[in-house]
mmCIF file of N, CA and C in Angstrom:
data_model
loop_
_atom_site.group_PDB
_atom_site.id
_atom_site.type_symbol
_atom_site.label_atom_id
_atom_site.label_comp_id
_atom_site.label_asym_id
_atom_site.label_seq_id
_atom_site.Cartn_x
_atom_site.Cartn_y
_atom_site.Cartn_z
ATOM 1 N N MET A 1 -13.898 23.694 -2.177
ATOM 2 C CA MET A 1 -13.118 23.811 -0.997
ATOM 3 C C MET A 1 -13.438 25.124 -0.342
ATOM 4 N N PRO A 2 -13.569 25.196 0.944
ATOM 5 C CA PRO A 2 -13.909 26.416 1.650
ATOM 6 C C PRO A 2 -12.675 27.400 1.406
ATOM 7 N N PRO A 3 -12.957 28.692 1.717
ATOM 8 C CA PRO A 3 -12.007 29.774 1.463
ATOM 9 C C PRO A 3 -10.740 29.612 2.436
ATOM 10 N N HIS A 4 -10.862 28.916 3.553
ATOM 11 C CA HIS A 4 -9.767 28.836 4.411
ATOM 12 C C HIS A 4 -8.765 27.667 4.098
ATOM 13 N N GLY A 5 -9.135 26.922 3.032
ATOM 14 C CA GLY A 5 -8.241 25.887 2.473
ATOM 15 C C GLY A 5 -8.446 24.503 3.174
ATOM 16 N N LEU A 6 -9.198 24.363 4.213
ATOM 17 C CA LEU A 6 -9.380 23.069 4.886
ATOM 18 C C LEU A 6 -10.642 22.386 4.218
ATOM 19 N N ARG A 7 -10.488 21.047 4.046
ATOM 20 C CA ARG A 7 -11.706 20.358 3.507
ATOM 21 C C ARG A 7 -12.712 20.163 4.538
ATOM 22 N N ARG A 8 -13.909 20.064 4.158
ATOM 23 C CA ARG A 8 -15.022 19.830 5.170
ATOM 24 C C ARG A 8 -15.015 18.412 5.646
ATOM 25 N N SER A 9 -15.328 18.233 6.868
ATOM 26 C CA SER A 9 -15.359 16.830 7.398
ATOM 27 C C SER A 9 -16.633 16.239 7.033
ATOM 28 N N GLN A 10 -16.827 14.938 7.182
ATOM 29 C CA GLN A 10 -18.061 14.187 6.929
ATOM 30 C C GLN A 10 -19.203 14.750 7.772
ATOM 31 N N LEU A 11 -18.835 15.103 8.911
ATOM 32 C CA LEU A 11 -19.877 15.666 9.914
ATOM 33 C C LEU A 11 -20.340 16.977 9.379
ATOM 34 N N ASP A 12 -19.436 17.878 8.884
ATOM 35 C CA ASP A 12 -19.813 19.140 8.241
ATOM 36 C C ASP A 12 -20.655 18.946 7.107
ATOM 37 N N LYS A 13 -20.352 18.083 6.251
ATOM 38 C CA LYS A 13 -21.131 17.795 5.080
ATOM 39 C C LYS A 13 -22.566 17.276 5.474
ATOM 40 N N TRP A 14 -22.567 16.337 6.494
ATOM 41 C CA TRP A 14 -23.869 15.805 6.895
ATOM 42 C C TRP A 14 -24.714 16.907 7.409
ATOM 43 N N ARG A 15 -24.137 17.705 8.254
ATOM 44 C CA ARG A 15 -24.898 18.875 8.827
ATOM 45 C C ARG A 15 -25.576 19.787 7.750
ATOM 46 N N ALA A 16 -24.734 20.069 6.758
ATOM 47 C CA ALA A 16 -25.219 20.905 5.684
ATOM 48 C C ALA A 16 -26.374 20.321 4.923
ATOM 49 N N VAL A 17 -26.306 19.048 4.673
ATOM 50 C CA VAL A 17 -27.464 18.322 3.919
ATOM 51 C C VAL A 17 -28.567 18.211 4.832
ATOM 52 N N GLU A 18 -28.355 17.893 6.123
ATOM 53 C CA GLU A 18 -29.391 17.723 7.081
ATOM 54 C C GLU A 18 -30.129 19.096 7.272
ATOM 55 N N ARG A 19 -29.535 20.147 7.318
ATOM 56 C CA ARG A 19 -30.092 21.488 7.428
ATOM 57 C C ARG A 19 -30.950 21.762 6.159
ATOM 58 N N SER A 20 -30.433 21.407 5.018
ATOM 59 C CA SER A 20 -31.202 21.583 3.753
ATOM 60 C C SER A 20 -32.484 20.811 3.763
ATOM 61 N N LEU A 21 -32.291 19.558 4.192
ATOM 62 C CA LEU A 21 -33.500 18.615 4.132
ATOM 63 C C LEU A 21 -34.575 18.998 5.282
ATOM 64 N N SER A 22 -34.169 19.768 6.286
ATOM 65 C CA SER A 22 -34.987 20.199 7.299
ATOM 66 C C SER A 22 -35.873 21.318 6.844
ATOM 67 N N ASP A 23 -35.470 22.001 5.819
ATOM 68 C CA ASP A 23 -36.178 23.212 5.275
ATOM 69 C C ASP A 23 -37.385 22.686 4.431
ATOM 70 N N ALA A 24 -38.542 23.339 4.611
ATOM 71 C CA ALA A 24 -39.736 22.867 3.980
ATOM 72 C C ALA A 24 -39.628 22.903 2.440
ATOM 73 N N GLU A 25 -39.025 24.006 1.903
ATOM 74 C CA GLU A 25 -38.961 24.066 0.487
ATOM 75 C C GLU A 25 -37.872 23.206 -0.045
ATOM 76 N N TRP A 26 -36.659 23.262 0.490
ATOM 77 C CA TRP A 26 -35.565 22.418 0.003
ATOM 78 C C TRP A 26 -35.717 20.864 0.104
ATOM 79 N N SER A 27 -36.480 20.464 1.028
ATOM 80 C CA SER A 27 -36.710 19.114 1.182
ATOM 81 C C SER A 27 -37.502 18.435 0.108
ATOM 82 N N LYS A 28 -38.208 19.298 -0.776
ATOM 83 C CA LYS A 28 -38.921 18.772 -1.832
ATOM 84 C C LYS A 28 -38.063 18.699 -3.109
ATOM 85 N N TRP A 29 -36.883 19.288 -3.044
ATOM 86 C CA TRP A 29 -35.944 19.224 -4.155
ATOM 87 C C TRP A 29 -35.415 17.806 -4.410
ATOM 88 N N SER A 30 -34.831 17.543 -5.605
ATOM 89 C CA SER A 30 -34.173 16.302 -5.840
ATOM 90 C C SER A 30 -32.857 16.169 -5.114
ATOM 91 N N ASN A 31 -32.353 15.041 -5.030
ATOM 92 C CA ASN A 31 -31.135 14.775 -4.289
ATOM 93 C C ASN A 31 -29.951 15.433 -5.089
ATOM 94 N N ARG A 32 -30.045 15.442 -6.349
ATOM 95 C CA ARG A 32 -29.009 16.116 -7.190
ATOM 96 C C ARG A 32 -29.025 17.610 -7.023
ATOM 97 N N GLU A 33 -30.115 18.231 -6.932
ATOM 98 C CA GLU A 33 -30.123 19.709 -6.714
ATOM 99 C C GLU A 33 -29.596 20.051 -5.340
ATOM 100 N N ILE A 34 -29.985 19.305 -4.296
ATOM 101 C CA ILE A 34 -29.479 19.595 -3.025
ATOM 102 C C ILE A 34 -27.990 19.371 -2.945
ATOM 103 N N ALA A 35 -27.547 18.216 -3.680
ATOM 104 C CA ALA A 35 -26.108 17.982 -3.719
ATOM 105 C C ALA A 35 -25.335 19.035 -4.321
ATOM 106 N N LYS A 36 -25.895 19.685 -5.425
ATOM 107 C CA LYS A 36 -25.170 20.708 -6.106
ATOM 108 C C LYS A 36 -25.122 21.967 -5.187
ATOM 109 N N ARG A 37 -26.158 22.311 -4.440
ATOM 110 C CA ARG A 37 -26.175 23.425 -3.618
ATOM 111 C C ARG A 37 -25.259 23.249 -2.327
ATOM 112 N N CYS A 38 -25.160 22.107 -1.843
ATOM 113 C CA CYS A 38 -24.397 21.813 -0.664
ATOM 114 C C CYS A 38 -22.918 21.264 -0.961
ATOM 115 N N ALA A 39 -22.635 21.191 -2.347
ATOM 116 C CA ALA A 39 -21.321 20.719 -2.738
ATOM 117 C C ALA A 39 -20.976 19.402 -2.233
ATOM 118 N N VAL A 40 -21.868 18.458 -2.369
ATOM 119 C CA VAL A 40 -21.654 17.016 -1.946
ATOM 120 C C VAL A 40 -22.178 16.133 -3.182
ATOM 121 N N SER A 41 -22.005 14.837 -3.034
ATOM 122 C CA SER A 41 -22.458 13.956 -4.041
ATOM 123 C C SER A 41 -24.009 13.641 -3.754
ATOM 124 N N HIS A 42 -24.709 13.260 -4.860
ATOM 125 C CA HIS A 42 -26.074 12.966 -4.712
ATOM 126 C C HIS A 42 -26.369 11.647 -3.981
ATOM 127 N N PRO A 43 -25.430 10.598 -4.042
ATOM 128 C CA PRO A 43 -25.619 9.488 -3.209
ATOM 129 C C PRO A 43 -25.528 9.791 -1.666
ATOM 130 N N PHE A 44 -24.595 10.835 -1.464
ATOM 131 C CA PHE A 44 -24.466 11.213 0.042
ATOM 132 C C PHE A 44 -25.798 11.885 0.493
ATOM 133 N N VAL A 45 -26.460 12.608 -0.421
ATOM 134 C CA VAL A 45 -27.746 13.223 -0.011
ATOM 135 C C VAL A 45 -28.824 12.113 0.169
ATOM 136 N N ALA A 46 -28.812 11.246 -0.725
ATOM 137 C CA ALA A 46 -29.747 10.081 -0.579
ATOM 138 C C ALA A 46 -29.493 9.327 0.724
ATOM 139 N N GLU A 47 -28.234 9.138 1.122
ATOM 140 C CA GLU A 47 -27.984 8.482 2.422
ATOM 141 C C GLU A 47 -28.442 9.264 3.563
ATOM 142 N N VAL A 48 -28.261 10.600 3.539
ATOM 143 C CA VAL A 48 -28.757 11.363 4.628
ATOM 144 C C VAL A 48 -30.244 11.399 4.695
ATOM 145 N N ARG A 49 -30.875 11.524 3.472
ATOM 146 C CA ARG A 49 -32.406 11.537 3.493
ATOM 147 C C ARG A 49 -32.953 10.150 3.995
ATOM 148 N N ARG A 50 -32.262 9.036 3.653
ATOM 149 C CA ARG A 50 -32.670 7.704 4.154
ATOM 150 C C ARG A 50 -32.574 7.697 5.647
ATOM 151 N N HIS A 51 -31.502 8.131 6.149
ATOM 152 C CA HIS A 51 -31.254 8.081 7.579
ATOM 153 C C HIS A 51 -32.205 8.986 8.307
ATOM 154 N N LEU A 52 -32.573 10.190 7.781
ATOM 155 C CA LEU A 52 -33.542 11.060 8.428
ATOM 156 C C LEU A 52 -34.919 10.445 8.389
ATOM 157 N N SER A 53 -35.250 9.733 7.219
ATOM 158 C CA SER A 53 -36.544 9.116 7.153
ATOM 159 C C SER A 53 -36.730 7.914 8.058
ATOM 160 N N LEU A 54 -35.575 7.338 8.414
ATOM 161 C CA LEU A 54 -35.596 6.276 9.487
ATOM 162 C C LEU A 54 -35.563 6.827 10.854
ATOM 163 N N GLU A 55 -35.421 8.160 11.044
ATOM 164 C CA GLU A 55 -35.253 8.885 12.245
ATOM 165 C C GLU A 55 -34.085 8.332 13.114
ATOM 166 N N THR A 56 -32.920 8.186 12.403
ATOM 167 C CA THR A 56 -31.701 7.796 13.058
ATOM 168 C C THR A 56 -30.839 9.052 13.222
ATOM 169 N N LEU A 57 -29.875 8.964 14.141
ATOM 170 C CA LEU A 57 -29.110 10.119 14.382
ATOM 171 C C LEU A 57 -28.049 10.238 13.290
ATOM 172 N N PRO A 58 -27.639 11.498 13.051
ATOM 173 C CA PRO A 58 -26.554 11.689 12.035
ATOM 174 C C PRO A 58 -25.214 11.157 12.598
ATOM 175 N N LEU A 59 -24.180 11.168 11.779
ATOM 176 C CA LEU A 59 -22.850 10.723 12.229
ATOM 177 C C LEU A 59 -22.358 11.584 13.405
ATOM 178 N N THR A 60 -21.861 10.771 14.375
ATOM 179 C CA THR A 60 -21.311 11.557 15.519
ATOM 180 C C THR A 60 -19.756 11.763 15.330
ATOM 181 N N ALA A 61 -19.264 12.592 16.093
ATOM 182 C CA ALA A 61 -17.827 12.899 15.963
ATOM 183 C C ALA A 61 -17.020 11.591 16.123
ATOM 184 N N SER A 62 -17.460 10.687 17.031
ATOM 185 C CA SER A 62 -16.603 9.459 17.334
ATOM 186 C C SER A 62 -16.693 8.605 16.073
ATOM 187 N N GLU A 63 -17.733 8.634 15.257
ATOM 188 C CA GLU A 63 -17.781 7.864 14.021
ATOM 189 C C GLU A 63 -16.865 8.398 12.900
ATOM 190 N N CYS A 64 -16.460 9.618 13.002
ATOM 191 C CA CYS A 64 -15.580 10.319 12.041
ATOM 192 C C CYS A 64 -14.152 10.322 12.501
ATOM 193 N N THR A 65 -13.786 9.521 13.494
ATOM 194 C CA THR A 65 -12.431 9.480 13.976
ATOM 195 C C THR A 65 -11.503 8.860 12.906
ATOM 196 N N PRO A 66 -10.193 9.274 12.882
ATOM 197 C CA PRO A 66 -9.225 8.758 11.905
ATOM 198 C C PRO A 66 -8.827 7.398 12.171
ATOM 199 N N ASN A 67 -9.108 6.737 13.299
ATOM 200 C CA ASN A 67 -8.698 5.454 13.591
ATOM 201 C C ASN A 67 -9.803 4.421 13.546
ATOM 202 N N ARG A 68 -9.487 3.199 13.167
ATOM 203 C CA ARG A 68 -10.478 2.105 13.040
ATOM 204 C C ARG A 68 -9.833 0.849 13.723
ATOM 205 N N THR A 69 -10.628 0.181 14.489
ATOM 206 C CA THR A 69 -10.130 -1.132 15.070
ATOM 207 C C THR A 69 -10.892 -2.304 14.415
ATOM 208 N N TYR A 70 -10.182 -3.338 14.192
ATOM 209 C CA TYR A 70 -10.812 -4.484 13.531
ATOM 210 C C TYR A 70 -10.097 -5.784 14.000
ATOM 211 N N ASN A 71 -10.643 -6.887 13.717
ATOM 212 C CA ASN A 71 -10.018 -8.185 14.066
ATOM 213 C C ASN A 71 -9.159 -8.605 12.865
ATOM 214 N N ALA A 72 -7.898 -8.832 13.098
ATOM 215 C CA ALA A 72 -6.997 -9.383 12.077
ATOM 216 C C ALA A 72 -7.334 -10.800 11.594
ATOM 217 N N ARG A 73 -6.517 -11.267 10.637
ATOM 218 C CA ARG A 73 -6.848 -12.622 10.160
ATOM 219 C C ARG A 73 -6.911 -13.690 11.248
ATOM 220 N N HIS A 74 -6.085 -13.639 12.247
ATOM 221 C CA HIS A 74 -6.067 -14.593 13.261
ATOM 222 C C HIS A 74 -6.947 -14.271 14.471
ATOM 223 N N GLY A 75 -7.774 -13.316 14.419
ATOM 224 C CA GLY A 75 -8.708 -12.903 15.509
ATOM 225 C C GLY A 75 -8.065 -11.925 16.455
ATOM 226 N N THR A 76 -6.856 -11.576 16.266
ATOM 227 C CA THR A 76 -6.309 -10.574 17.256
ATOM 228 C C THR A 76 -6.811 -9.098 16.850
ATOM 229 N N PRO A 77 -7.113 -8.330 17.869
ATOM 230 C CA PRO A 77 -7.453 -6.924 17.558
ATOM 231 C C PRO A 77 -6.321 -6.125 16.887
ATOM 232 N N ALA A 78 -6.655 -5.340 15.964
ATOM 233 C CA ALA A 78 -5.579 -4.506 15.160
ATOM 234 C C ALA A 78 -6.268 -3.095 15.005
ATOM 235 N N GLY A 79 -5.431 -2.162 14.778
ATOM 236 C CA GLY A 79 -5.847 -0.795 14.491
ATOM 237 C C GLY A 79 -5.392 -0.243 13.191
ATOM 238 N N MET A 80 -6.166 0.611 12.548
ATOM 239 C CA MET A 80 -5.732 1.179 11.301
ATOM 240 C C MET A 80 -5.911 2.716 11.358
ATOM 241 N N ASN A 81 -4.973 3.462 10.956
ATOM 242 C CA ASN A 81 -5.006 5.001 10.922
ATOM 243 C C ASN A 81 -5.549 5.329 9.496
ATOM 244 N N LYS A 82 -6.804 5.875 9.494
ATOM 245 C CA LYS A 82 -7.491 6.228 8.204
ATOM 246 C C LYS A 82 -7.181 7.673 7.787
ATOM 247 N N SER A 83 -6.469 8.391 8.547
ATOM 248 C CA SER A 83 -6.337 9.777 8.260
ATOM 249 C C SER A 83 -5.635 10.053 6.921
ATOM 250 N N SER A 84 -4.834 9.160 6.509
ATOM 251 C CA SER A 84 -4.017 9.424 5.242
ATOM 252 C C SER A 84 -4.633 8.782 4.045
ATOM 253 N N ILE A 85 -5.832 8.190 4.205
ATOM 254 C CA ILE A 85 -6.453 7.465 3.007
ATOM 255 C C ILE A 85 -6.893 8.435 2.062
ATOM 256 N N GLY A 86 -6.575 8.370 0.794
ATOM 257 C CA GLY A 86 -6.979 9.261 -0.248
ATOM 258 C C GLY A 86 -6.163 10.433 -0.392
ATOM 259 N N LYS A 87 -5.105 10.598 0.433
ATOM 260 C CA LYS A 87 -4.213 11.693 0.347
ATOM 261 C C LYS A 87 -2.948 11.348 -0.427
ATOM 262 N N LYS A 88 -2.324 12.198 -1.109
ATOM 263 C CA LYS A 88 -1.064 11.806 -1.825
ATOM 264 C C LYS A 88 0.124 11.879 -0.811
ATOM 265 N N SER A 89 0.945 10.909 -1.069
ATOM 266 C CA SER A 89 2.066 10.800 -0.127
ATOM 267 C C SER A 89 3.019 11.999 -0.423
ATOM 268 N N GLN A 90 3.780 12.268 0.592
ATOM 269 C CA GLN A 90 4.811 13.356 0.451
ATOM 270 C C GLN A 90 6.170 12.779 0.291
ATOM 271 N N ALA A 91 6.290 11.990 -0.798
ATOM 272 C CA ALA A 91 7.503 11.250 -1.113
ATOM 273 C C ALA A 91 8.465 12.265 -1.550
ATOM 274 N N THR A 92 9.691 12.112 -1.129
ATOM 275 C CA THR A 92 10.741 13.073 -1.558
ATOM 276 C C THR A 92 11.281 12.609 -2.865
ATOM 277 N N SER A 93 11.489 13.596 -3.745
ATOM 278 C CA SER A 93 12.044 13.280 -5.087
ATOM 279 C C SER A 93 13.502 13.238 -5.006
ATOM 280 N N PRO A 94 14.265 12.377 -5.867
ATOM 281 C CA PRO A 94 15.627 12.325 -5.806
ATOM 282 C C PRO A 94 16.156 13.689 -6.396
ATOM 283 N N PRO A 95 17.300 14.039 -5.934
ATOM 284 C CA PRO A 95 17.962 15.346 -6.459
ATOM 285 C C PRO A 95 18.292 15.189 -7.891
ATOM 286 N N PRO A 96 18.115 16.263 -8.605
ATOM 287 C CA PRO A 96 18.453 16.296 -10.060
ATOM 288 C C PRO A 96 19.863 15.914 -10.273
ATOM 289 N N THR A 97 20.096 15.221 -11.405
ATOM 290 C CA THR A 97 21.542 14.840 -11.736
ATOM 291 C C THR A 97 21.977 15.867 -12.790
ATOM 292 N N LEU A 98 23.253 16.153 -12.623
ATOM 293 C CA LEU A 98 23.874 17.161 -13.472
ATOM 294 C C LEU A 98 24.611 16.477 -14.673
#
């Protein structure tokens, strides 16, 4: 985790790996070594490497948005807020009994 306490976004991680893979020396390293140096998973490095080899663009800010739209069971459009996925809920605990 960075010193300011905020987690890195997917786009930040993508840029770190992309920068590493664009270096002549680092691009020869294994996915696991780059992952260790960039503090990401090795499958993530493999994904970035594959996208760069296909000459596709990295994730854009719009692809990292916290909302997702999809078609519900009956074909109606629906939305999903992804911002809280993977985070612990802030459930209030009951007051202690005496």
